[in-house]
Amino acid sequence: MPRRVLILGGTSDGRALAELLHPASRRCGATGCAISVVSSLAGRVRSPRLPPGEVRIGGFGGVAGLVAYLRDEAVTHVVDATHPFAAGMTANAAAACARADVPLTILRRPGWTERPGDRWHRVASLAEAAGLLPRLGARVFLTTGRQDLAAFADLDLWFLVRSVDPPDPPVPRRMRSLLARGPFTVEGETALLREQAIDVLVTKDSGGADTAAKLEAARAVGVPVVMVDRPPLPPGVPVVATPEEAAARL
């Protein structure tokens, strides 16, 4: 039977999986294969990097909307390759796939690991990160995304906020916005920390190589890091760490 795979993407891992599964680049065995792939992006980034093949942009309308899409499009497999902090979408995917009886695989790259010389402070939420900051520094490099600034809006600190698109209000009173997209280099991140006199870094435990350079730079310069832990995954759903593992599972 032909397989119709829905990739909930918007990440580099989602793009990599789409490339592995795309019919133009997929090698089939002697028995043949028939796989069609559609990648779904949330549409929060103005100019996203599009994966190969069919792409849809926008939400589904909650669990009921996703169930209807799975049935209308005859989707046979779903891979959740969304951002590790897209907890709402992951929960909806788990509920919708269970209701529609469609197998779900979660693709999550490993989180970052603290190394010798690091000065990490792990927290469970952005609110906890904001409460900790005044004890750690006065000039903050904030890399948690443009939609997560409300927790820091009332702090009397200076923030360098890096995001792909301009930040959404409410934002900190004293802030410089830096629009940039990774991957970043250790040399560039080290220079940025020094030029801006950064004395504390705040980030989410996204994992991956594209934005890991800031952690190496913080280690080299001696800047403490406030690391926001990932939300828990739905129980009972298979989890793989790489696009190759996800493709093999499919």
mmCIF file of C-alpha atoms in Angstrom:
data_model
loop_
_atom_site.group_PDB
_atom_site.id
_atom_site.type_symbol
_atom_site.label_atom_id
_atom_site.label_comp_id
_atom_site.label_asym_id
_atom_site.label_seq_id
_atom_site.Cartn_x
_atom_site.Cartn_y
_atom_site.Cartn_z
ATOM 1 C CA MET A 1 0.000 0.000 0.000
ATOM 2 C CA PRO A 2 1.257 3.526 -0.744
ATOM 3 C CA ARG A 3 2.370 5.401 2.342
ATOM 4 C CA ARG A 4 1.330 8.997 2.958
ATOM 5 C CA VAL A 5 3.649 10.597 5.508
ATOM 6 C CA LEU A 6 2.878 13.847 7.295
ATOM 7 C CA ILE A 7 5.940 15.573 8.762
ATOM 8 C CA LEU A 8 5.137 18.179 11.379
ATOM 9 C CA GLY A 9 8.219 20.256 10.700
ATOM 10 C CA GLY A 10 9.667 23.729 10.793
ATOM 11 C CA THR A 11 13.040 22.456 12.042
ATOM 12 C CA SER A 12 16.290 21.422 10.380
ATOM 13 C CA ASP A 13 15.532 17.827 11.355
ATOM 14 C CA GLY A 14 12.151 18.021 9.668
ATOM 15 C CA ARG A 15 13.762 19.319 6.484
ATOM 16 C CA ALA A 16 16.399 16.584 6.606
ATOM 17 C CA LEU A 17 13.729 13.897 6.974
ATOM 18 C CA ALA A 18 11.774 15.312 4.050
ATOM 19 C CA GLU A 19 14.924 15.156 1.937
ATOM 20 C CA LEU A 20 15.479 11.523 2.914
ATOM 21 C CA LEU A 21 11.914 10.570 2.047
ATOM 22 C CA HIS A 22 11.407 12.750 -1.002
ATOM 23 C CA PRO A 23 10.674 10.534 -4.038
ATOM 24 C CA ALA A 24 13.265 12.332 -6.156
ATOM 25 C CA SER A 25 16.076 11.369 -3.770
ATOM 26 C CA ARG A 26 14.789 8.081 -2.368
ATOM 27 C CA ARG A 27 16.222 4.829 -3.689
ATOM 28 C CA CYS A 28 13.717 2.009 -3.813
ATOM 29 C CA GLY A 29 14.526 -1.670 -3.529
ATOM 30 C CA ALA A 30 13.606 -4.458 -5.897
ATOM 31 C CA THR A 31 10.107 -4.633 -4.433
ATOM 32 C CA GLY A 32 9.531 -0.958 -5.153
ATOM 33 C CA CYS A 33 8.125 1.647 -2.847
ATOM 34 C CA ALA A 34 5.479 4.327 -2.912
ATOM 35 C CA ILE A 35 5.866 7.138 -0.409
ATOM 36 C CA SER A 36 4.326 10.583 -0.642
ATOM 37 C CA VAL A 37 5.406 13.221 1.852
ATOM 38 C CA VAL A 38 3.811 16.470 2.983
ATOM 39 C CA SER A 39 5.611 18.781 5.396
ATOM 40 C CA SER A 40 3.496 21.023 7.605
ATOM 41 C CA LEU A 41 4.923 24.308 8.918
ATOM 42 C CA ALA A 42 3.257 26.441 11.570
ATOM 43 C CA GLY A 43 3.832 29.660 9.618
ATOM 44 C CA ARG A 44 5.339 31.631 12.485
ATOM 45 C CA VAL A 45 8.531 32.484 10.566
ATOM 46 C CA ARG A 46 8.037 34.964 7.729
ATOM 47 C CA SER A 47 10.500 33.387 5.301
ATOM 48 C CA PRO A 48 10.957 29.762 6.375
ATOM 49 C CA ARG A 49 13.455 27.406 4.804
ATOM 50 C CA LEU A 50 11.170 25.115 2.846
ATOM 51 C CA PRO A 51 11.783 21.364 2.626
ATOM 52 C CA PRO A 52 11.505 19.531 -0.696
ATOM 53 C CA GLY A 53 8.169 18.177 -1.824
ATOM 54 C CA GLU A 54 4.662 19.167 -0.827
ATOM 55 C CA VAL A 55 4.379 21.824 1.892
ATOM 56 C CA ARG A 56 1.398 23.188 3.796
ATOM 57 C CA ILE A 57 1.633 26.229 6.041
ATOM 58 C CA GLY A 58 -0.647 27.042 8.962
ATOM 59 C CA GLY A 59 -2.411 25.368 11.840
ATOM 60 C CA PHE A 60 -4.906 22.520 11.717
ATOM 61 C CA GLY A 61 -7.488 23.889 14.127
ATOM 62 C CA GLY A 62 -6.669 21.791 17.162
ATOM 63 C CA VAL A 63 -7.019 18.066 17.625
ATOM 64 C CA ALA A 64 -10.321 17.789 15.735
ATOM 65 C CA GLY A 65 -8.885 19.647 12.754
ATOM 66 C CA LEU A 66 -5.813 17.441 12.654
ATOM 67 C CA VAL A 67 -7.945 14.292 12.868
ATOM 68 C CA ALA A 68 -9.995 15.533 9.928
ATOM 69 C CA TYR A 69 -6.847 16.287 7.938
ATOM 70 C CA LEU A 70 -5.379 12.834 8.598
ATOM 71 C CA ARG A 71 -8.556 11.180 7.396
ATOM 72 C CA ASP A 72 -9.204 13.481 4.417
ATOM 73 C CA GLU A 73 -5.612 13.140 3.188
ATOM 74 C CA ALA A 74 -5.402 9.386 3.892
ATOM 75 C CA VAL A 75 -2.272 9.914 5.998
ATOM 76 C CA THR A 76 -0.768 6.604 7.082
ATOM 77 C CA HIS A 77 2.148 7.822 9.223
ATOM 78 C CA VAL A 78 2.960 11.022 11.154
ATOM 79 C CA VAL A 79 6.367 12.215 12.307
ATOM 80 C CA ASP A 80 6.438 15.041 14.832
ATOM 81 C CA ALA A 81 9.669 16.874 14.017
ATOM 82 C CA THR A 82 8.591 20.164 15.570
ATOM 83 C CA HIS A 83 10.710 22.238 17.934
ATOM 84 C CA PRO A 84 11.347 20.529 21.297
ATOM 85 C CA PHE A 85 9.384 23.345 22.965
ATOM 86 C CA ALA A 86 6.324 23.099 20.704
ATOM 87 C CA ALA A 87 4.526 21.203 23.454
ATOM 88 C CA GLY A 88 1.036 22.142 22.308
ATOM 89 C CA MET A 89 1.533 20.775 18.805
ATOM 90 C CA THR A 90 3.128 17.594 20.112
ATOM 91 C CA ALA A 91 0.236 16.994 22.506
ATOM 92 C CA ASN A 92 -2.278 17.603 19.712
ATOM 93 C CA ALA A 93 -0.423 15.224 17.408
ATOM 94 C CA ALA A 94 -0.456 12.459 20.013
ATOM 95 C CA ALA A 95 -4.168 12.899 20.688
ATOM 96 C CA ALA A 96 -5.130 13.165 17.004
ATOM 97 C CA CYS A 97 -3.072 10.156 15.917
ATOM 98 C CA ALA A 98 -4.560 8.045 18.694
ATOM 99 C CA ARG A 99 -8.056 9.069 17.656
ATOM 100 C CA ALA A 100 -7.409 8.476 13.946
ATOM 101 C CA ASP A 101 -5.436 5.270 14.564
ATOM 102 C CA VAL A 102 -2.390 6.606 12.699
ATOM 103 C CA PRO A 103 1.130 5.671 13.929
ATOM 104 C CA LEU A 104 3.073 8.598 15.367
ATOM 105 C CA THR A 105 6.842 8.882 15.767
ATOM 106 C CA ILE A 106 8.456 11.800 17.588
ATOM 107 C CA LEU A 107 11.767 13.003 16.161
ATOM 108 C CA ARG A 108 13.729 14.833 18.869
ATOM 109 C CA ARG A 109 17.422 15.529 18.692
ATOM 110 C CA PRO A 110 19.214 15.111 22.036
ATOM 111 C CA GLY A 111 19.451 18.092 24.334
ATOM 112 C CA TRP A 112 22.698 19.816 25.189
ATOM 113 C CA THR A 113 25.007 18.397 27.862
ATOM 114 C CA GLU A 114 26.897 20.482 30.395
ATOM 115 C CA ARG A 115 30.670 20.244 30.034
ATOM 116 C CA PRO A 116 33.636 21.086 32.273
ATOM 117 C CA GLY A 117 33.950 24.845 32.562
ATOM 118 C CA ASP A 118 30.246 25.497 32.015
ATOM 119 C CA ARG A 119 28.272 27.508 34.573
ATOM 120 C CA TRP A 120 24.736 26.373 33.891
ATOM 121 C CA HIS A 121 21.620 27.053 35.919
ATOM 122 C CA ARG A 122 18.825 24.706 34.833
ATOM 123 C CA VAL A 123 15.263 25.970 35.261
ATOM 124 C CA ALA A 124 11.859 24.517 34.453
ATOM 125 C CA SER A 125 10.266 27.587 32.882
ATOM 126 C CA LEU A 126 10.835 31.050 31.444
ATOM 127 C CA ALA A 127 9.279 32.559 34.567
ATOM 128 C CA GLU A 128 11.858 30.754 36.709
ATOM 129 C CA ALA A 129 14.608 31.988 34.381
ATOM 130 C CA ALA A 130 13.389 35.566 34.756
ATOM 131 C CA GLY A 131 13.338 35.277 38.536
ATOM 132 C CA LEU A 132 16.936 34.060 38.577
ATOM 133 C CA LEU A 133 18.439 36.678 36.241
ATOM 134 C CA PRO A 134 18.856 39.649 38.628
ATOM 135 C CA ARG A 135 21.217 37.523 40.760
ATOM 136 C CA LEU A 136 23.410 36.593 37.789
ATOM 137 C CA GLY A 137 23.945 39.696 35.688
ATOM 138 C CA ALA A 138 22.732 42.983 34.258
ATOM 139 C CA ARG A 139 23.330 42.524 30.518
ATOM 140 C CA VAL A 140 21.446 39.520 29.179
ATOM 141 C CA PHE A 141 21.764 37.691 25.870
ATOM 142 C CA LEU A 142 18.269 36.272 25.370
ATOM 143 C CA THR A 143 17.848 33.551 22.717
ATOM 144 C CA THR A 144 14.500 32.020 23.670
ATOM 145 C CA GLY A 145 12.588 33.206 20.580
ATOM 146 C CA ARG A 146 10.574 36.252 19.626
ATOM 147 C CA GLN A 147 7.316 35.034 21.211
ATOM 148 C CA ASP A 148 8.627 34.362 24.706
ATOM 149 C CA LEU A 149 9.627 37.800 25.958
ATOM 150 C CA ALA A 150 6.669 38.588 28.214
ATOM 151 C CA ALA A 151 8.309 36.816 31.167
ATOM 152 C CA PHE A 152 11.214 39.292 30.996
ATOM 153 C CA ALA A 153 9.277 42.471 30.194
ATOM 154 C CA ASP A 154 9.256 43.896 33.738
ATOM 155 C CA LEU A 155 12.908 43.258 34.583
ATOM 156 C CA ASP A 156 15.154 46.300 35.001
ATOM 157 C CA LEU A 157 17.981 44.707 33.008
ATOM 158 C CA TRP A 158 19.435 45.279 29.537
ATOM 159 C CA PHE A 159 18.656 42.602 26.937
ATOM 160 C CA LEU A 160 20.151 41.620 23.617
ATOM 161 C CA VAL A 161 17.330 39.661 21.991
ATOM 162 C CA ARG A 162 18.200 37.521 18.974
ATOM 163 C CA SER A 163 15.457 36.086 16.770
ATOM 164 C CA VAL A 164 14.749 35.344 13.125
ATOM 165 C CA ASP A 165 11.838 37.814 12.962
ATOM 166 C CA PRO A 166 11.161 40.969 15.030
ATOM 167 C CA PRO A 167 10.058 40.246 18.620
ATOM 168 C CA ASP A 168 6.406 40.247 19.615
ATOM 169 C CA PRO A 169 5.321 42.552 22.457
ATOM 170 C CA PRO A 170 5.410 42.821 25.385
ATOM 171 C CA VAL A 171 9.190 43.161 25.366
ATOM 172 C CA PRO A 172 11.782 44.315 27.923
ATOM 173 C CA ARG A 173 11.992 48.069 28.403
ATOM 174 C CA ARG A 174 15.716 48.150 27.676
ATOM 175 C CA MET A 175 16.382 45.947 24.695
ATOM 176 C CA ARG A 176 18.322 45.696 21.471
ATOM 177 C CA SER A 177 16.839 43.410 18.819
ATOM 178 C CA LEU A 178 19.265 41.403 16.684
ATOM 179 C CA LEU A 179 17.706 39.635 13.690
ATOM 180 C CA ALA A 180 19.761 36.621 12.623
ATOM 181 C CA ARG A 181 19.363 32.991 11.645
ATOM 182 C CA GLY A 182 21.808 30.181 12.502
ATOM 183 C CA PRO A 183 24.019 28.330 12.175
ATOM 184 C CA PHE A 184 26.426 30.509 14.132
ATOM 185 C CA THR A 185 30.161 30.150 14.716
ATOM 186 C CA VAL A 186 32.018 30.024 18.011
ATOM 187 C CA GLU A 187 34.209 32.914 16.879
ATOM 188 C CA GLY A 188 31.201 35.055 16.016
ATOM 189 C CA GLU A 189 29.381 34.245 19.243
ATOM 190 C CA THR A 190 32.462 34.924 21.344
ATOM 191 C CA ALA A 191 32.949 38.300 19.671
ATOM 192 C CA LEU A 192 29.275 39.143 20.228
ATOM 193 C CA LEU A 193 29.422 38.344 23.944
ATOM 194 C CA ARG A 194 32.506 40.506 24.384
ATOM 195 C CA GLU A 195 31.366 43.426 22.214
ATOM 196 C CA GLN A 196 28.029 43.646 24.003
ATOM 197 C CA ALA A 197 29.544 43.066 27.478
ATOM 198 C CA ILE A 198 27.122 40.193 28.060
ATOM 199 C CA ASP A 199 27.281 38.735 31.566
ATOM 200 C CA VAL A 200 24.501 36.114 31.380
ATOM 201 C CA LEU A 201 22.978 34.005 28.588
ATOM 202 C CA VAL A 202 19.412 32.639 28.577
ATOM 203 C CA THR A 203 18.450 29.864 26.187
ATOM 204 C CA LYS A 204 16.153 26.883 25.791
ATOM 205 C CA ASP A 205 17.579 23.371 25.665
ATOM 206 C CA SER A 206 16.871 23.013 21.957
ATOM 207 C CA GLY A 207 19.851 20.801 21.182
ATOM 208 C CA GLY A 208 21.494 20.534 17.792
ATOM 209 C CA ALA A 209 24.555 22.084 16.227
ATOM 210 C CA ASP A 210 23.065 25.161 14.552
ATOM 211 C CA THR A 211 22.884 27.229 17.736
ATOM 212 C CA ALA A 212 25.289 25.378 20.041
ATOM 213 C CA ALA A 213 28.166 27.780 19.369
ATOM 214 C CA LYS A 214 26.811 30.277 21.920
ATOM 215 C CA LEU A 215 27.352 27.673 24.651
ATOM 216 C CA GLU A 216 30.977 27.157 23.671
ATOM 217 C CA ALA A 217 31.440 30.916 23.571
ATOM 218 C CA ALA A 218 29.874 31.332 27.017
ATOM 219 C CA ARG A 219 32.201 28.651 28.381
ATOM 220 C CA ALA A 220 35.252 30.388 26.893
ATOM 221 C CA VAL A 221 34.295 33.833 28.178
ATOM 222 C CA GLY A 222 33.061 32.630 31.564
ATOM 223 C CA VAL A 223 29.453 33.740 31.094
ATOM 224 C CA PRO A 224 26.828 31.823 33.121
ATOM 225 C CA VAL A 225 23.979 30.170 31.215
ATOM 226 C CA VAL A 226 20.355 29.906 32.290
ATOM 227 C CA MET A 227 19.106 26.756 30.540
ATOM 228 C CA VAL A 228 15.356 26.208 30.278
ATOM 229 C CA ASP A 229 14.540 22.493 30.347
ATOM 230 C CA ARG A 230 12.318 20.866 27.741
ATOM 231 C CA PRO A 231 8.669 20.081 28.425
ATOM 232 C CA PRO A 232 7.865 16.369 28.856
ATOM 233 C CA LEU A 233 6.802 14.262 25.868
ATOM 234 C CA PRO A 234 3.491 12.390 25.691
ATOM 235 C CA PRO A 235 3.830 8.915 27.229
ATOM 236 C CA GLY A 236 3.850 5.819 25.067
ATOM 237 C CA VAL A 237 4.927 7.463 21.795
ATOM 238 C CA PRO A 238 8.092 6.133 20.094
ATOM 239 C CA VAL A 239 10.940 8.673 20.054
ATOM 240 C CA VAL A 240 13.942 8.725 17.712
ATOM 241 C CA ALA A 241 16.945 11.045 17.780
ATOM 242 C CA THR A 242 17.861 11.520 14.106
ATOM 243 C CA PRO A 243 16.154 11.902 10.723
ATOM 244 C CA GLU A 244 17.877 8.691 9.619
ATOM 245 C CA GLU A 245 16.291 6.778 12.501
ATOM 246 C CA ALA A 246 12.891 8.233 11.656
ATOM 247 C CA ALA A 247 13.259 7.243 7.975
ATOM 248 C CA ALA A 248 14.333 3.734 8.926
ATOM 249 C CA ARG A 249 11.349 3.390 11.247
ATOM 250 C CA LEU A 250 8.973 4.465 8.483
#
